[in-house]
Amino acid sequence: MKDLYSSRIKGMPSILERKDPIIHNSTAEDGPLQQKELDFYEKNGYLFKQNFFSKEEVKVLQQELKRNMNDNQSSDEPYVVRETGGDEIRSVFDVHNNDEFFHNLSSYERIVEIAQHLLGSQVYINQSRINFKPGFKGKGFYWHSDFETWHMEDGMPNMRAVSCSIILTDNYSYNGPLLLIPGSHRYFVQCVGETPENHFEQSLKMQNIGVPDHDSINWLLEKGGRIDSATGPAGSVLFFESNTMHGSNSNISPLPRSNVFFVFNSIENKLVEPFADVSARPEFVANRTNIKPIEPKHFNLNRRKVYLHQ
Amino acid sequence: MKDLYSSRIKGMPSILERKDPIIHNSTAEDGPLQQKELDFYEKNGYLFKQNFFSKEEVKVLQQELKRNMNDNQSSDEPYVVRETGGDEIRSVFDVHNNDEFFHNLSSYERIVEIAQHLLGSQVYINQSRINFKPGFKGKGFYWHSDFETWHMEDGMPNMRAVSCSIILTDNYSYNGPLLLIPGSHRYFVQCVGETPENHFEQSLKMQNIGVPDHDSINWLLEKGGRIDSATGPAGSVLFFESNTMHGSNSNISPLPRSNVFFVFNSIENKLVEPFADVSARPEFVANRTNIKPIEPKHFNLNRRKVYLHQ
């Protein structure tokens, strides 16, 4: 397959024009997003929906996140990723496969229909995780485009995926919220350097390869004019385009930052061979086999018991 | 001398009541601060004056900061402190002694009179520095009370000093601004651990001793109700009380964060022997000999040449 977005190059990196649509074959009439929301996403590469979940729903989600963390406390499964130099859980991956609650949540109608709207097709989950950024010592994450990694290391051919972050703790400007460069999704920043084998084991904790250079970030910032912070109350949901440049600072505040994270990929954008010269990464970060289109389900998150036994 | 604020203890730390006034023997009539500014400082432990310097003045200050950094590029003076694991300058200390421009700036009337107003006496500079937090990789600084260090390692007897930070780059929420816990200046948080000899060499880069525990920070935050960020345009000035709990997150944004920093101490609060069992730190972080009261000077910062040769 032709590589539309070459990266991990030697020498000087270039900034390439995006070759894919941002919103795929959809209009506002297809719903559920309104025209102004589509326009915002098209222009900025993300959409932040404040208070998407009610307080009661957030409570259930927080309980389930905590329960999952506890379940995995002494797990040595590879999908449980811990902080460097510590024992604390940083992320639990693949929760749509290994946890009944989050499996069900991944087909929650109100979320899935937005992903379908943006991607203009049926969707499946390419990656899922819950993140727990502890207070006082949560580390930052340097600028990156998810698509660059997914393309090079997982073989995602086109920019036709959207990340959905369900925010489960209040995100303030000072507790390490996600930072995004508006408009950056319109450009592909080539990264320098070859990809080592098993890079993923490191890259889930700290990114070394697939890191954009300073000049390119400066260029994107000049173009975008500002950095936006995904701040808002627990229960807000952030959708961001696969190629939007984002990162976060550290968190010295006592307030942790937790979220549930689903990557929806278009059923027409299935993974192929990685474009970097590496073996395919494990299923729990790059789904190759379980790609049945999601059937959106309507259910009541407040009534946890009913929901879990339906 | 009686130790009013014991710290570096073994066992469980306590939170002690402040034993000093916050504003010392001053009323609004003494000027230049207004009553509501005094009230804000008294309550919150800091005062942020937006656009204190004009755009033209900021330009001069920025030029001088850059010039000083260049002058010190290959210096091996101990007062030039570099980033851990790098060659970049993080701070240049003692600029009120070793640099003519910053020497003059340290007696700038509009600043000094505010320090005098808050401290209710004549003042002198106990410490000065210029800070350069680079974009992309500026590291954070964990929560701390300056007074805890100054008391234990330098022998500052009472809480009667104020830090003045002249902000020379726009401070956004996302480029590592100073974070403060309002009201924290009213409590002294004991820190655990003994102070090693020559601790200062490390502590200027990263704090390990004199670090408050998580429970105390949580307590202060509950009491204060929020974390405030010192964000604002270049030319703003932050005054904060010696014991106000503060820190900062890292800075992945391309935007550097530079400032000029003066610590004004009351002439009635001169340093004594350190309260920790250590040798006194060097003069460039703790002034013991050059304690002539500052004579506030009126001059025009815009007209740099005239000013420099006056």
XYZ file of C-alpha atoms in Angstrom, chain A residues 12-300:
289
model
C 15.573 17.210 7.775
C 11.884 16.616 8.487
C 9.197 18.160 6.298
C 5.658 19.205 7.051
C 3.269 17.495 4.626
C -0.245 18.551 3.663
C -2.989 16.303 4.981
C -4.280 14.039 2.201
C -7.509 12.896 3.853
C -10.754 14.676 4.610
C -11.256 15.815 8.204
C -14.979 15.088 8.286
C -15.738 12.112 6.105
C -18.816 12.113 3.857
C -21.055 13.624 6.508
C -23.252 16.658 6.828
C -25.079 18.060 9.817
C -28.227 16.311 8.616
C -26.677 12.956 9.379
C -26.527 14.022 13.069
C -26.032 13.951 15.994
C -23.539 16.864 15.785
C -24.720 20.313 14.794
C -23.225 22.267 11.920
C -21.310 24.599 14.227
C -19.816 21.608 16.035
C -18.730 20.044 12.747
C -17.257 23.388 11.703
C -15.339 23.704 14.965
C -13.941 20.187 14.620
C -13.056 20.742 10.974
C -11.201 23.958 11.802
C -9.549 23.088 15.121
C -9.177 19.311 15.033
C -11.112 18.693 18.209
C -14.487 19.127 19.867
C -14.955 19.563 23.603
C -18.421 18.722 24.924
C -18.795 20.094 28.442
C -20.948 18.138 30.893
C -21.720 15.426 28.360
C -22.407 13.032 31.241
C -24.543 13.992 34.235
C -23.150 14.087 37.758
C -24.844 10.770 38.548
C -23.376 9.159 35.440
C -19.923 10.500 36.293
C -20.219 8.896 39.713
C -20.886 5.507 38.151
C -18.029 5.947 35.692
C -15.629 6.973 38.479
C -16.644 3.980 40.586
C -16.046 1.656 37.673
C -12.670 3.222 36.895
C -11.629 2.789 40.502
C -12.950 -0.751 40.571
C -10.982 -1.591 37.423
C -7.802 -0.071 38.896
C -8.275 -2.138 42.041
C -8.940 -5.275 40.017
C -5.630 -4.718 38.240
C -3.576 -3.631 41.241
C -1.365 -6.707 41.305
C -1.865 -7.747 37.708
C 1.135 -8.526 35.565
C -0.825 -8.432 32.321
C 1.048 -6.470 29.653
C -1.954 -4.185 29.190
C -1.446 -2.785 32.704
C 1.151 -0.014 32.358
C 2.789 1.475 35.443
C 4.608 4.768 36.080
C 8.343 4.738 35.346
C 10.233 4.132 38.574
C 7.064 3.352 40.492
C 4.390 0.802 41.041
C 1.367 3.024 40.441
C -0.850 2.191 37.506
C -0.645 4.792 34.759
C -2.997 3.134 32.281
C -5.005 -0.029 31.778
C -5.319 -0.784 28.063
C -7.837 -2.823 26.116
C -10.623 -2.254 28.620
C -13.246 -2.712 25.906
C -12.079 -6.328 25.717
C -11.062 -7.223 29.236
C -13.696 -5.443 31.340
C -17.454 -5.965 31.044
C -18.423 -2.447 32.087
C -16.040 -0.720 29.694
C -16.912 -3.215 26.982
C -20.501 -2.069 27.244
C -19.496 1.592 27.544
C -17.584 1.353 24.265
C -20.876 0.880 22.425
C -22.704 3.657 24.270
C -24.979 5.168 21.650
C -24.401 8.873 22.409
C -20.648 8.451 21.978
C -20.531 5.998 19.100
C -22.923 8.026 16.954
C -20.634 11.050 17.213
C -17.676 8.941 16.079
C -19.753 7.588 13.186
C -20.802 11.113 12.272
C -17.220 12.391 12.132
C -15.813 9.364 10.324
C -18.766 8.928 7.952
C -18.938 5.175 8.354
C -19.360 2.386 10.810
C -16.623 2.321 13.431
C -14.731 -0.087 15.659
C -12.399 0.375 18.602
C -8.743 0.348 17.611
C -7.485 1.059 21.124
C -9.002 1.707 24.525
C -7.632 2.503 27.930
C -8.308 4.106 31.243
C -5.714 6.606 32.424
C -4.899 7.577 35.933
C -2.595 10.586 36.282
C -1.959 10.858 39.994
C -1.780 14.135 41.873
C 1.573 15.601 43.010
C 3.747 13.633 40.609
C 1.865 13.002 37.367
C 4.359 13.299 34.547
C 3.776 15.197 31.357
C 3.603 13.900 27.820
C 5.483 15.644 25.047
C 3.821 16.906 21.850
C 2.827 14.179 19.419
C 0.362 13.204 16.736
C -1.230 9.851 17.564
C -1.634 9.188 13.868
C 2.109 9.362 13.308
C 2.606 6.447 15.689
C -0.474 4.535 14.550
C 0.574 4.921 10.936
C 4.222 4.016 11.333
C 4.028 1.358 14.042
C 0.527 -0.077 13.549
C -0.132 0.442 9.840
C -3.152 2.738 10.051
C -3.300 3.806 6.397
C -5.377 6.995 6.499
C -6.396 9.787 8.838
C -9.859 8.489 9.557
C -9.942 7.861 13.275
C -11.056 9.900 16.256
C -10.044 9.708 19.896
C -12.678 10.107 22.557
C -11.564 11.052 26.054
C -14.205 10.845 28.772
C -12.949 13.139 31.525
C -13.622 11.745 35.000
C -11.890 14.311 37.208
C -12.232 18.070 36.960
C -9.553 19.287 34.556
C -8.040 22.578 35.620
C -5.365 24.508 33.792
C -2.917 23.476 36.510
C -3.417 19.720 36.809
C -1.926 18.718 33.496
C -4.871 18.961 31.085
C -4.524 17.901 27.472
C -3.062 20.743 25.394
C -3.886 20.908 21.682
C -2.625 23.045 18.824
C -5.723 24.075 16.847
C -5.455 23.379 13.134
C -2.457 21.083 13.525
C -4.521 18.125 12.219
C -4.234 19.669 8.737
C -0.488 18.968 8.557
C 1.575 15.853 8.953
C 4.858 16.493 10.711
C 7.547 14.038 9.685
C 9.584 12.749 12.590
C 13.278 11.958 12.506
C 14.811 8.657 13.542
C 14.384 4.956 13.028
C 11.936 2.954 15.097
C 13.558 0.347 17.347
C 11.976 -3.073 17.888
C 9.583 -3.208 20.861
C 9.500 0.565 20.943
C 5.921 0.386 22.233
C 7.007 -0.880 25.663
C 8.853 2.364 26.236
C 6.606 4.664 24.258
C 3.583 3.974 26.461
C 5.518 5.560 29.320
C 7.639 8.126 27.595
C 7.935 9.008 23.948
C 11.424 9.077 22.404
C 10.817 8.230 18.754
C 7.983 9.734 16.734
C 8.723 13.054 18.386
C 8.249 16.164 16.269
C 11.074 18.713 16.105
C 10.872 22.143 17.723
C 10.740 24.041 14.449
C 7.683 22.101 13.308
C 5.872 22.725 16.597
C 6.706 26.415 16.337
C 5.380 26.412 12.782
C 2.121 24.723 13.802
C 1.685 27.125 16.700
C 2.268 30.123 14.478
C -0.269 28.730 12.015
C -2.820 27.836 14.718
C -2.241 31.031 16.674
C -2.728 29.508 20.114
C -2.623 26.486 22.387
C -5.974 25.246 23.691
C -6.387 23.448 27.005
C -9.057 20.780 27.498
C -10.243 22.104 30.843
C -13.680 21.472 32.244
C -15.680 19.557 34.807
C -15.727 15.794 35.188
C -18.236 14.382 32.722
C -16.991 16.446 29.808
C -15.907 14.578 26.693
C -13.142 15.502 24.278
C -13.154 14.209 20.711
C -9.929 14.850 18.854
C -8.786 14.000 15.384
C -6.128 11.289 15.010
C -3.540 13.756 13.713
C -4.113 16.692 16.084
C -0.848 17.672 17.792
C -1.293 17.364 21.540
C 0.559 16.805 24.798
C 0.378 17.698 28.462
C 2.471 19.202 31.223
C 3.214 17.577 34.561
C 0.829 17.756 37.506
C 2.212 18.939 40.861
C -1.285 19.744 42.094
C -2.903 17.299 44.527
C -5.723 16.742 42.047
C -5.430 13.559 39.965
C -6.519 13.469 36.347
C -8.319 10.341 35.206
C -10.114 9.544 32.017
C -11.463 6.780 29.818
C -10.080 6.748 26.348
C -11.520 5.116 23.216
C -10.005 5.348 19.750
C -12.678 4.851 17.118
C -11.416 3.901 13.697
C -13.448 3.792 10.510
C -14.308 0.284 9.375
C -12.897 1.421 6.026
C -9.516 2.275 7.560
C -8.420 -1.098 8.946
C -4.787 -1.594 9.871
C -2.359 -2.924 7.267
C 1.340 -3.687 7.676
C 3.216 -1.050 9.730
C 4.876 1.589 7.554
C 7.978 1.533 9.759
C 10.181 -1.526 9.561
C 8.932 -3.140 12.779
C 6.854 -6.102 13.836
C 3.237 -5.233 14.475
C 2.561 -3.991 18.009
C 0.418 -6.116 20.312
C -3.353 -6.271 19.927
C -3.989 -4.320 23.104
C -2.673 -1.147 21.513
C -3.563 -1.888 17.887
C -6.604 -3.975 17.170
C -6.226 -6.193 14.099
C -8.676 -9.002 14.702
C -11.698 -7.794 16.641
C -13.039 -5.368 14.082
C -16.735 -6.035 14.047
C -18.562 -2.707 13.545
C -20.017 -1.408 16.804
C -23.783 -1.574 17.105
C -24.641 1.551 19.133
C -26.591 0.657 22.263
C -28.994 2.785 24.192
C -28.864 2.274 27.927
C -29.149 4.074 31.203
